[in-house]
XYZ file of C-alpha atoms in Angstrom:
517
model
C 132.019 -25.653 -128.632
C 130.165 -28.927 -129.116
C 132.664 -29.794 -132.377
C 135.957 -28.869 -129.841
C 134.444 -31.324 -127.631
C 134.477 -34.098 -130.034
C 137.789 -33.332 -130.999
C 139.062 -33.737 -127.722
C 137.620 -36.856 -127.005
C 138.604 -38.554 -130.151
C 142.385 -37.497 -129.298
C 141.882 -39.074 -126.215
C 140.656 -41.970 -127.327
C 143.170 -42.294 -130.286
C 145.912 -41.717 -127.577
C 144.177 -44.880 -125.292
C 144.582 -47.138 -128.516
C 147.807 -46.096 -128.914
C 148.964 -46.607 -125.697
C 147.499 -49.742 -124.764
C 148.186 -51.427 -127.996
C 152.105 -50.670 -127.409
C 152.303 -51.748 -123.862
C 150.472 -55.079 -124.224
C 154.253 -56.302 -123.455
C 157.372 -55.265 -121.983
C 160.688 -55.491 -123.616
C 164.294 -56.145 -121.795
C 166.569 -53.470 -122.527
C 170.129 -52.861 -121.691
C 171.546 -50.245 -120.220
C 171.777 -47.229 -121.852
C 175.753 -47.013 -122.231
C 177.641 -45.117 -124.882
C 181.050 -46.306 -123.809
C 182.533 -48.429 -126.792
C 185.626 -49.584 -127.676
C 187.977 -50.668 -131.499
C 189.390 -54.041 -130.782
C 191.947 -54.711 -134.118
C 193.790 -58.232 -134.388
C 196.388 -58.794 -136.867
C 195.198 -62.242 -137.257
C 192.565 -65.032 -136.269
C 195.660 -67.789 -135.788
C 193.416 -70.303 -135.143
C 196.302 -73.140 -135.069
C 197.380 -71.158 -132.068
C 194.048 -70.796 -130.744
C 194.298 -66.778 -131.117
C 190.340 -67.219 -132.224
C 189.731 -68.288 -128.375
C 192.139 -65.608 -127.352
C 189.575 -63.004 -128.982
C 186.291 -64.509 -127.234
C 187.765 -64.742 -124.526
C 188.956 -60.240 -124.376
C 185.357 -59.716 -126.322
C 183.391 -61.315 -123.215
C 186.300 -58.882 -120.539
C 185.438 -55.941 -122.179
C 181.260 -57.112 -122.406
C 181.323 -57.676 -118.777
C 182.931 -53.904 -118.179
C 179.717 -52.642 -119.976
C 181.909 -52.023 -122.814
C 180.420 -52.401 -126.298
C 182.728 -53.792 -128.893
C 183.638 -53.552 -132.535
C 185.869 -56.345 -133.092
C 187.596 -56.369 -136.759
C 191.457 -57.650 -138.561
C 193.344 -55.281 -139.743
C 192.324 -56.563 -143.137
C 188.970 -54.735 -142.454
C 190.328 -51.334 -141.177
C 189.469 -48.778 -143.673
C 191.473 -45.216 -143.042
C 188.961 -43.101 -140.822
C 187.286 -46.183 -138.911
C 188.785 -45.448 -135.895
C 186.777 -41.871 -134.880
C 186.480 -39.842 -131.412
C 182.961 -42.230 -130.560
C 185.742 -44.867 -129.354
C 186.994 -44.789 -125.608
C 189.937 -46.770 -126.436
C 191.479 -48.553 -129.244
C 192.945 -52.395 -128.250
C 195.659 -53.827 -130.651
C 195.668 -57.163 -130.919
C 198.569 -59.173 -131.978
C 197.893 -62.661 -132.222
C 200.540 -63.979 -134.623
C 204.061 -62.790 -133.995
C 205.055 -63.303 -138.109
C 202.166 -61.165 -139.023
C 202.110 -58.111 -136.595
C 200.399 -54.898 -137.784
C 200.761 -53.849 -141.535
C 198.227 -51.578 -142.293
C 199.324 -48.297 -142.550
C 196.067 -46.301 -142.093
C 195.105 -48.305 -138.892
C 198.750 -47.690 -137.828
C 198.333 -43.677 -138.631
C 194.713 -43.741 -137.222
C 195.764 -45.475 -133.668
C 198.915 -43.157 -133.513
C 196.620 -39.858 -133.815
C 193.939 -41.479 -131.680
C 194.220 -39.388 -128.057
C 191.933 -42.387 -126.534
C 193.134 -45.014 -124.135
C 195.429 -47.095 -126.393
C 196.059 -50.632 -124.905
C 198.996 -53.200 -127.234
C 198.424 -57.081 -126.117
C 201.428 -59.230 -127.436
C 204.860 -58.925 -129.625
C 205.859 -56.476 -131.350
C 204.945 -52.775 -129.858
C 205.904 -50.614 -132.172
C 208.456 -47.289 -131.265
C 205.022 -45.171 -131.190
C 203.822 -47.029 -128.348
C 206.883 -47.463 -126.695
C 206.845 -43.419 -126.660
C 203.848 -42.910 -125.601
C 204.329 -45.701 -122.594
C 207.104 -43.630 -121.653
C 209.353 -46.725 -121.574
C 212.245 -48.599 -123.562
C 211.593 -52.257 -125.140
C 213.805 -54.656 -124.827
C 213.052 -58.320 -126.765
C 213.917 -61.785 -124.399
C 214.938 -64.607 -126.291
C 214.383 -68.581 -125.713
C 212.253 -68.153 -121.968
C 209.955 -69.044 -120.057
C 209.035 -66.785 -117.730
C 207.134 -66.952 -114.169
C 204.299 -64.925 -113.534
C 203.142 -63.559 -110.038
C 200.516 -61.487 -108.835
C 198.798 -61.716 -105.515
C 200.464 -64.482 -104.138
C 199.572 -66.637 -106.739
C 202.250 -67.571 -109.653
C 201.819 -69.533 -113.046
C 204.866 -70.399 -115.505
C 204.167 -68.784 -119.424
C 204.715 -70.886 -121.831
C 208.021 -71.395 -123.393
C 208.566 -68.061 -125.254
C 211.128 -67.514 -128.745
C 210.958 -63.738 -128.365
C 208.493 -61.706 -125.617
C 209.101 -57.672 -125.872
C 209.361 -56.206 -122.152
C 209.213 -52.316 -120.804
C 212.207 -51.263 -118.959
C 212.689 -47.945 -117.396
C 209.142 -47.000 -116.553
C 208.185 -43.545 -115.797
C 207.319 -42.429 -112.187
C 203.857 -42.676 -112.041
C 203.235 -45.502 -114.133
C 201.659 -48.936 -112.707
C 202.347 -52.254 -112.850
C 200.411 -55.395 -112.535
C 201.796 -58.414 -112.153
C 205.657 -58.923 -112.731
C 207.944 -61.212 -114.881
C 210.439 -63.250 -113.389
C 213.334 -64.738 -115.373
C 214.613 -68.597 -114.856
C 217.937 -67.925 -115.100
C 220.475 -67.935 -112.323
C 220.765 -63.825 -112.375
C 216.776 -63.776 -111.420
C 215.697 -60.571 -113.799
C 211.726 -58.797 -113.477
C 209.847 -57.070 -115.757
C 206.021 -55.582 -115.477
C 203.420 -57.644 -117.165
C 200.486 -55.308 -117.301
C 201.950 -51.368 -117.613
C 199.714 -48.475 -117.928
C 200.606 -45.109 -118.454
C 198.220 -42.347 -118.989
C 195.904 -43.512 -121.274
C 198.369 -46.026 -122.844
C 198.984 -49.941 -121.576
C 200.613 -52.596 -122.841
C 200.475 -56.571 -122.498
C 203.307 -58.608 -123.728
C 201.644 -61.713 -123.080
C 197.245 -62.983 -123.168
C 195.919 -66.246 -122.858
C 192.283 -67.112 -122.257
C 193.058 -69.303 -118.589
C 195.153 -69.063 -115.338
C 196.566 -66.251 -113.295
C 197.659 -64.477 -116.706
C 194.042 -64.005 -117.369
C 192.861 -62.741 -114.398
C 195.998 -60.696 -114.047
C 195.118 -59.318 -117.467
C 191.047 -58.862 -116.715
C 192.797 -56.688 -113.564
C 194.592 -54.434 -115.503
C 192.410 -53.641 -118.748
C 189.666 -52.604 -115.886
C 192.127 -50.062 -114.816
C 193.056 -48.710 -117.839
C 189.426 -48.190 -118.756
C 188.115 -47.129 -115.290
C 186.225 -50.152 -115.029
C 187.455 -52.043 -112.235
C 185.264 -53.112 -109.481
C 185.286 -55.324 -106.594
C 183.123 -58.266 -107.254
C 182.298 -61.740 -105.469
C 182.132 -64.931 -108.153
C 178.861 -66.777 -108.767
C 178.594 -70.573 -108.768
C 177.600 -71.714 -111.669
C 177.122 -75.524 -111.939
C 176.801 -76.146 -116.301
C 176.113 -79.067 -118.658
C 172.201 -79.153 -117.030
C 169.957 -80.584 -119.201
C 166.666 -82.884 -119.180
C 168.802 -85.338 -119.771
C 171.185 -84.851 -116.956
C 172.003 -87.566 -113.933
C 169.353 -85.338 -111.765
C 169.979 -87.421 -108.483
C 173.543 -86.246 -108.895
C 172.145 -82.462 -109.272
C 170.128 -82.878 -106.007
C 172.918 -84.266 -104.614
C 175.135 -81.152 -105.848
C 172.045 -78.683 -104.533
C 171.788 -79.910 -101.477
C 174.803 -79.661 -100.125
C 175.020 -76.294 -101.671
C 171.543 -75.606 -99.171
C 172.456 -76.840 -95.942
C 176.088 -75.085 -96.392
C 174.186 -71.706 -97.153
C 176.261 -71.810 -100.306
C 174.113 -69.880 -103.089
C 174.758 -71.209 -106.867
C 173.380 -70.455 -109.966
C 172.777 -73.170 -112.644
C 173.011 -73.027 -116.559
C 170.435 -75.161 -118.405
C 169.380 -76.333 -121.341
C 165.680 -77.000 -122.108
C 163.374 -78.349 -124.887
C 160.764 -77.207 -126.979
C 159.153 -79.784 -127.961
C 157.899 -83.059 -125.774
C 157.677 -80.693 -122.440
C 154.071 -82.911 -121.703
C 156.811 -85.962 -121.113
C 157.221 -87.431 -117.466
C 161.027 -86.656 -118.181
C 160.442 -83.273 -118.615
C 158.143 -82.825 -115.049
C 160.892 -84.862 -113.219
C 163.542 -82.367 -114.697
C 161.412 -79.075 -113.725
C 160.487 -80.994 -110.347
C 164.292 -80.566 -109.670
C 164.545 -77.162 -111.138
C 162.071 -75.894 -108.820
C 163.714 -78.127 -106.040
C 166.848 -76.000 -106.658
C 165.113 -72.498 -106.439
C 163.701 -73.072 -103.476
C 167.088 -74.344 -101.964
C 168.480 -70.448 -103.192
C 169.953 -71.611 -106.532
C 168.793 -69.494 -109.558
C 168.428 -70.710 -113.138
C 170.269 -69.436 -116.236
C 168.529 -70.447 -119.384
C 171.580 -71.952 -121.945
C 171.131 -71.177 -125.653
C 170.287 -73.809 -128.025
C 172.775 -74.944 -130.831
C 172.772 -73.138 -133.774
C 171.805 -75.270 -136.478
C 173.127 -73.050 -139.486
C 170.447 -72.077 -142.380
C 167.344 -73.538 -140.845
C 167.453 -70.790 -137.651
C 165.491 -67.742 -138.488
C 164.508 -64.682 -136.405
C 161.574 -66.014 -136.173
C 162.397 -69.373 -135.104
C 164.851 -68.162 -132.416
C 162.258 -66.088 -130.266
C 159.904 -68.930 -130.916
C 162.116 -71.058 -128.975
C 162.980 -68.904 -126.335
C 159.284 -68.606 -125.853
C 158.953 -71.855 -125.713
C 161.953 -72.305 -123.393
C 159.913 -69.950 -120.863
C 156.919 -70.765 -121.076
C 156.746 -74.590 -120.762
C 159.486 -74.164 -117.211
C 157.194 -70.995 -116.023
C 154.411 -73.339 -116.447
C 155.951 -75.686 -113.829
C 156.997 -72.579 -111.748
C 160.509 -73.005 -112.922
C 161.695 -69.166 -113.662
C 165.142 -68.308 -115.020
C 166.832 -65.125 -114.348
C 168.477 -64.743 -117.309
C 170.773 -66.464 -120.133
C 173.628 -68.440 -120.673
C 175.557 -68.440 -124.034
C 178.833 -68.851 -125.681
C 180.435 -64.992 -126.857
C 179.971 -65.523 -130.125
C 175.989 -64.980 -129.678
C 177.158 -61.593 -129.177
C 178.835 -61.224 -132.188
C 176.155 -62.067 -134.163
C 173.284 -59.649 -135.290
C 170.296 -62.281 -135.323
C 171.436 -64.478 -132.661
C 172.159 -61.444 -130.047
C 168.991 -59.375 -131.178
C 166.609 -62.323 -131.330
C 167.553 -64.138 -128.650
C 170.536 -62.770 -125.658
C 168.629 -59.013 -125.975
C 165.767 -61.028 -124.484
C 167.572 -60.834 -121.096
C 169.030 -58.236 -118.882
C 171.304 -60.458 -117.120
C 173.884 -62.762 -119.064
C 176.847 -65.472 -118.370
C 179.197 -65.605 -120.909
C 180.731 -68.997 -121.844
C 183.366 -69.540 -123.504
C 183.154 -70.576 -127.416
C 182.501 -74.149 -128.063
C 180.720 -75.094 -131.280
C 180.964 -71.592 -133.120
C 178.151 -71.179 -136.083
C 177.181 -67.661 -137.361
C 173.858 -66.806 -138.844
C 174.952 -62.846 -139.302
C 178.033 -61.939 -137.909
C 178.228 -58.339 -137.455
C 181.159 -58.297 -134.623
C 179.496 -55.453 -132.713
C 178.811 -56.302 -129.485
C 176.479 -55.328 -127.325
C 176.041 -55.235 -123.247
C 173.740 -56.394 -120.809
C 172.297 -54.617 -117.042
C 174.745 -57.150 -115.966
C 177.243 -59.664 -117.964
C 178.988 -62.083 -115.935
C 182.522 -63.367 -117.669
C 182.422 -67.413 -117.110
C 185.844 -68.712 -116.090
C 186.635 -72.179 -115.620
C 187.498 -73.611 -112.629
C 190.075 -75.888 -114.317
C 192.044 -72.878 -114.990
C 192.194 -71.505 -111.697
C 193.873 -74.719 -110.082
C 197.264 -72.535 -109.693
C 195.352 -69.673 -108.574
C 195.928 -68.424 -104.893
C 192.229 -69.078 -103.147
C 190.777 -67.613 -100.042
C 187.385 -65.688 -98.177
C 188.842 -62.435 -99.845
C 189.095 -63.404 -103.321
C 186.928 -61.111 -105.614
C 187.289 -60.509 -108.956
C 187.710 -57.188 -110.434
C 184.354 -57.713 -113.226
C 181.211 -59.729 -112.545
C 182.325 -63.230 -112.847
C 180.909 -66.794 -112.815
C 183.116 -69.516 -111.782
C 182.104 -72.538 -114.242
C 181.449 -76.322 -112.727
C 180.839 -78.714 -114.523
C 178.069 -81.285 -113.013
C 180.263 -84.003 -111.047
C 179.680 -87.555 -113.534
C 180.197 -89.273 -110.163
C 181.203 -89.532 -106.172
C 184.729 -88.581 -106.281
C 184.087 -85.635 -109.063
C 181.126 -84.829 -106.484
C 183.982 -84.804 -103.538
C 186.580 -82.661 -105.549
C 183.598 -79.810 -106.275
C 182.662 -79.708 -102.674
C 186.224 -79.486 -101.645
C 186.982 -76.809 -104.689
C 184.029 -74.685 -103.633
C 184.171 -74.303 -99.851
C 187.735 -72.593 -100.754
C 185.218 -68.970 -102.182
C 183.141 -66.609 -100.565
C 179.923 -66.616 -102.936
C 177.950 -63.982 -104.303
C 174.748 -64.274 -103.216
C 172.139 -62.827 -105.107
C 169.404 -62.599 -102.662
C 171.534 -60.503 -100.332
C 172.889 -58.283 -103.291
C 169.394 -57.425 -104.036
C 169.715 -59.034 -107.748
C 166.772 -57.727 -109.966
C 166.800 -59.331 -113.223
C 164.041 -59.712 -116.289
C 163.676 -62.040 -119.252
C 160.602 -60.959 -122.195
C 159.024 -63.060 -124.478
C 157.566 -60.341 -126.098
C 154.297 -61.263 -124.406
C 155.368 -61.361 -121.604
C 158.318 -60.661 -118.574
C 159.486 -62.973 -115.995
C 161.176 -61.068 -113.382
C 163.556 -61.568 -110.208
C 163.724 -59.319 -107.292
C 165.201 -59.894 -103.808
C 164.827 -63.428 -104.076
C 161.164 -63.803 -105.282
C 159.492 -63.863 -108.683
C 157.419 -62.354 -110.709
C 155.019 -62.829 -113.822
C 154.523 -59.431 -115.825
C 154.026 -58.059 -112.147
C 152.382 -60.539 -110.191
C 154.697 -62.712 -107.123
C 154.851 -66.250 -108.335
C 155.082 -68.879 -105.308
C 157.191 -72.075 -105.968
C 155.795 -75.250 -104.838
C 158.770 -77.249 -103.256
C 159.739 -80.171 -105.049
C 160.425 -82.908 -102.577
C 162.970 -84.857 -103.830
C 163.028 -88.107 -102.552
C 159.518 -88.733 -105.022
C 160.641 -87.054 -107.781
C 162.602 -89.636 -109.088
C 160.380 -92.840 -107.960
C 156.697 -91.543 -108.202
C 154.768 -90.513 -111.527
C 154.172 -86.910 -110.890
C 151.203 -85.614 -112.224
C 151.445 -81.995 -114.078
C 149.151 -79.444 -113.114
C 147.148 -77.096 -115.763
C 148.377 -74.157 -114.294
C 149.205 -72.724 -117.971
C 145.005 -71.910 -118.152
C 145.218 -69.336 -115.776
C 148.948 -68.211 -116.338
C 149.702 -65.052 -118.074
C 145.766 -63.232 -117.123
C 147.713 -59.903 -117.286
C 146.953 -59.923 -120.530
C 143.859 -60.680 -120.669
C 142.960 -57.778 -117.949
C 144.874 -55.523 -120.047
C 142.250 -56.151 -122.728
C 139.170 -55.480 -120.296
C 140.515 -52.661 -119.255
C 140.827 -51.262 -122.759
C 137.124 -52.376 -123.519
C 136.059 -51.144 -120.456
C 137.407 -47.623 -121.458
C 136.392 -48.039 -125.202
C 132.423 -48.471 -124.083
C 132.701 -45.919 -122.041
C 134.103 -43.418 -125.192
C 131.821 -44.760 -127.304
C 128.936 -44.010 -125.027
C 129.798 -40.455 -124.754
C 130.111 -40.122 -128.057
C 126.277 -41.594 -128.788
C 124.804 -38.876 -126.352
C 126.762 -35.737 -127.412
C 125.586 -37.092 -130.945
C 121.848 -37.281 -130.056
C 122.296 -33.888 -127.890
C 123.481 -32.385 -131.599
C 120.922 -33.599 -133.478
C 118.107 -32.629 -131.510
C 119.347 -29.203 -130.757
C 119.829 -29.096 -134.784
C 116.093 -30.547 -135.261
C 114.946 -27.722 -132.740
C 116.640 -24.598 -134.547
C 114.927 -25.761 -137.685
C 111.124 -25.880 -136.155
């Protein structure tokens, strides 16, 4: 009886190692989502910028909580395409190319998926399956309208356009010819499971007008107000211009988001404290704080190295009681295994940027998705776009500012933004995380949180934090005590094991010494 005893307790107290040892810190996950879709292009085209062109439908589909295998048909081996996909996108980005593999061609035609073509030449297959006829314009440019808005294409040799659509079938957006006998044609058609784009580009109404109808054809559409999102923040940034830009975002109860570099290295500077003074300025005026990714400097980035810098990153702003929600990166950090898992999976909540300096470390092309992933849109390219109180997009989407360089740039962004209805993440109820590994800074219903305890931000005032010395605090000392309570706790219970296990020993050995006498 004694021996079961023993037993028992040591399984307990095996199980109390094991369990405390492997909760010590709290990792971000994603949402668990099996929906996943093929995206095949014929070619990069990068003198025609068809490389942007794919970032830009990677990050749509990412922000539908759609993982994505991106690959040219170069790639395609017969079989690839199995019943795990939801849909299968074909991608034509080079009109002299097209699609040429025969297996991906015979793979896509038996796939009973959703099937969506983007560009030239649809082959009879698809046609069929549309339920349409094709008909090929020559030498246009076409118009195209949707909502009230309308943006002219660029000058086309050859676009392929539907014509006798079946009943039932949608349409969004329409083609409008130039010539005198004024001719329209769908741009997004969707049939069934089966759609078709004759035309993408990665800006303007014909993005947004393609977003719209790739959310229907994979049931993903929503209804969904922008976030502000004010970019090119740094430590090195005109900050009296950003307290300009955050104030006037305060006292017109606009809420904005912002997306920010940081440092390393030299965070004990007086540069750095006047740059977190103004970070915490802008929480406490509603704003909330995207963390941008570094740049990727080739070779010398390791796994290693990467979460050693986002730890870094956190740590030395949570230590002013600056707290980011989440992170900021170009799309191709979520093409790439080491980048994405040692860095983006960090965070549940993501903006993603569009390409700008693109260097891989392991590009896998699998992407993955976040709680939340918000697809950042210039607002250059929406200058032609119709603008009101009711506009909403149909995916989470972050309307990209750049920081005004000066007065009249500052008068065009306040003029530019009071034309939205903002999401507001307070009111939404936004819960987001961001681990180190060691430990979680959260965001819930406006406040936040270290590994579980409220955080309160001093306010910055910001009239002295560009003409006094500010003085840091050692808050870091007392910081992240979870931790350490975590590990008295574990003590506590050890002792107390331990303990028992000394008196049910000496009970043993006397009652052994006292059968022998």
């Amino acid at each position: 009886m004694q021996n079961r005893v023993i037993k028992v307790l040591f399984l307990v107290f095996l199980s109390m190692i094991i369990v405390f040892g492997f909760n010590t810190s709290q990792k971000v996950n994603a949402a668990e989502n099996k929906d996943q879709v093929m995206l095949v292009y014929d070619s990069e085209n990068t003198t025609d910028k068809g490389n942007k062109k794919i970032d830009a439908l990677q990050r749509v589909l990412t922000s539908m909580n759609l993982k994505v295998r991106t690959l040219s048909q170069s790639k395609y081996k017969s079989g690839m395409l199995t019943k795990k996909y939801l849909g299968i996108i074909s991608m034509v980005n080079w009109d002299q190319v097209g699609f040429v593999n025969k297996s991906f061609i015979k793979d896509r035609n038996n796939f009973s998926g959703i099937k969506l073509h983007i560009g030239n030449n649809i082959s009879k297959d698809e046609v069929s399956s549309l339920g349409a006829k094709s008909s090929k314009l020559y030498q246009q440019q076409l118009t195209l309208k949707n909502k009230g808005s309308s943006q002219i294409l660029p000058f086309s040799e050859t676009i392929t356009v539907l014509t006798d659509l079946p009943d039932g079938s949608q349409t969004i957006g329409v083609l409008n010819t130039q010539q005198p006998d004024l001719k329209t044609y769908g741009y997004g058609i969707i049939n069934g499971k089966n759609g078709y784009l004759p035309y993408f580009d990665s800006t303007g109404l014909s993005y947004l007008t393609a977003v719209e109808m790739i959310s229907k054809l994979f049931a993903k559409q929503g209804s969904f107000l922008p976030m502000l999102t004010i970019t090119g923040v740094s430590p090195i940034s005109d900050l009296k211009m950003l307290d300009k830009v955050s104030e006037f975002c305060y006292k017109n109860k606009i809420p904005f988001a912002i997306s920010t570099t940081s440092v390393a290295d030299n965070t004990g500077m007086k540069a750095f404290t006047r740059f977190t003074s103004e970070l915490r300025n802008i929480e406490n005026r509603g704003g909330i704080i995207f963390i941008k990714s570094p740049e990727v400097a080739g070779s010398g980035n390791n796994s290693s190295e990467l979460r050693q810098v986002l730890t870094s990153y956190i740590v030395s702003l949570a230590k002013d009681k600056v707290y980011p929600v989440g992170i900021s990166t170009d799309g191709f950090w979520n093409q790439d295994k080491i980048l994405r898992k040692n860095f983006l999976m960090s965070a549940d909540h993501w903006i993603l940027l569009p390409n700008s300096n693109v260097t891989y470390l392991k590009q896998d092309n699998r992407s993955q998705i976040a709680d939340m992933s918000y697809l950042g849109i210039k607002a250059s390219s929406l200058k032609d776009v119709k603008k009101s109180a009711k506009t909403k997009f149909t995916t989470p989407t972050a309307i990209l500012f750049p920081l005004p360089g000066s007065n009249v740039e500052l008068a065009s962004f306040k003029e530019e933004i009071n034309k939205f209805v903002w999401f507001n993440p307070k009111k939404a109820g936004m819960t987001t995380a961001i681990s180190t590994g060691t430990s979680t800074v959260s965001f819930k219903n406006g406040d936040y949180f270290v590994n579980g305890k409220k955080e309160n931000i001093d306010t910055a005032n910001s009239s002295s934090v560009f003409n006094k010395t500010i003085k840091k605090k050692a808050v870091l000392k007392n910081y992240f005590n979870v931790q350490g309570n975590v590990l008295m706790i574990l003590f506590a219970v050890i002792t107390i094991i331990l303990i028992i296990f000394i008196l049910l020993g000496r009970r043993i050995y006397w009652n052994g010494f006292n059968k022998r006498k």
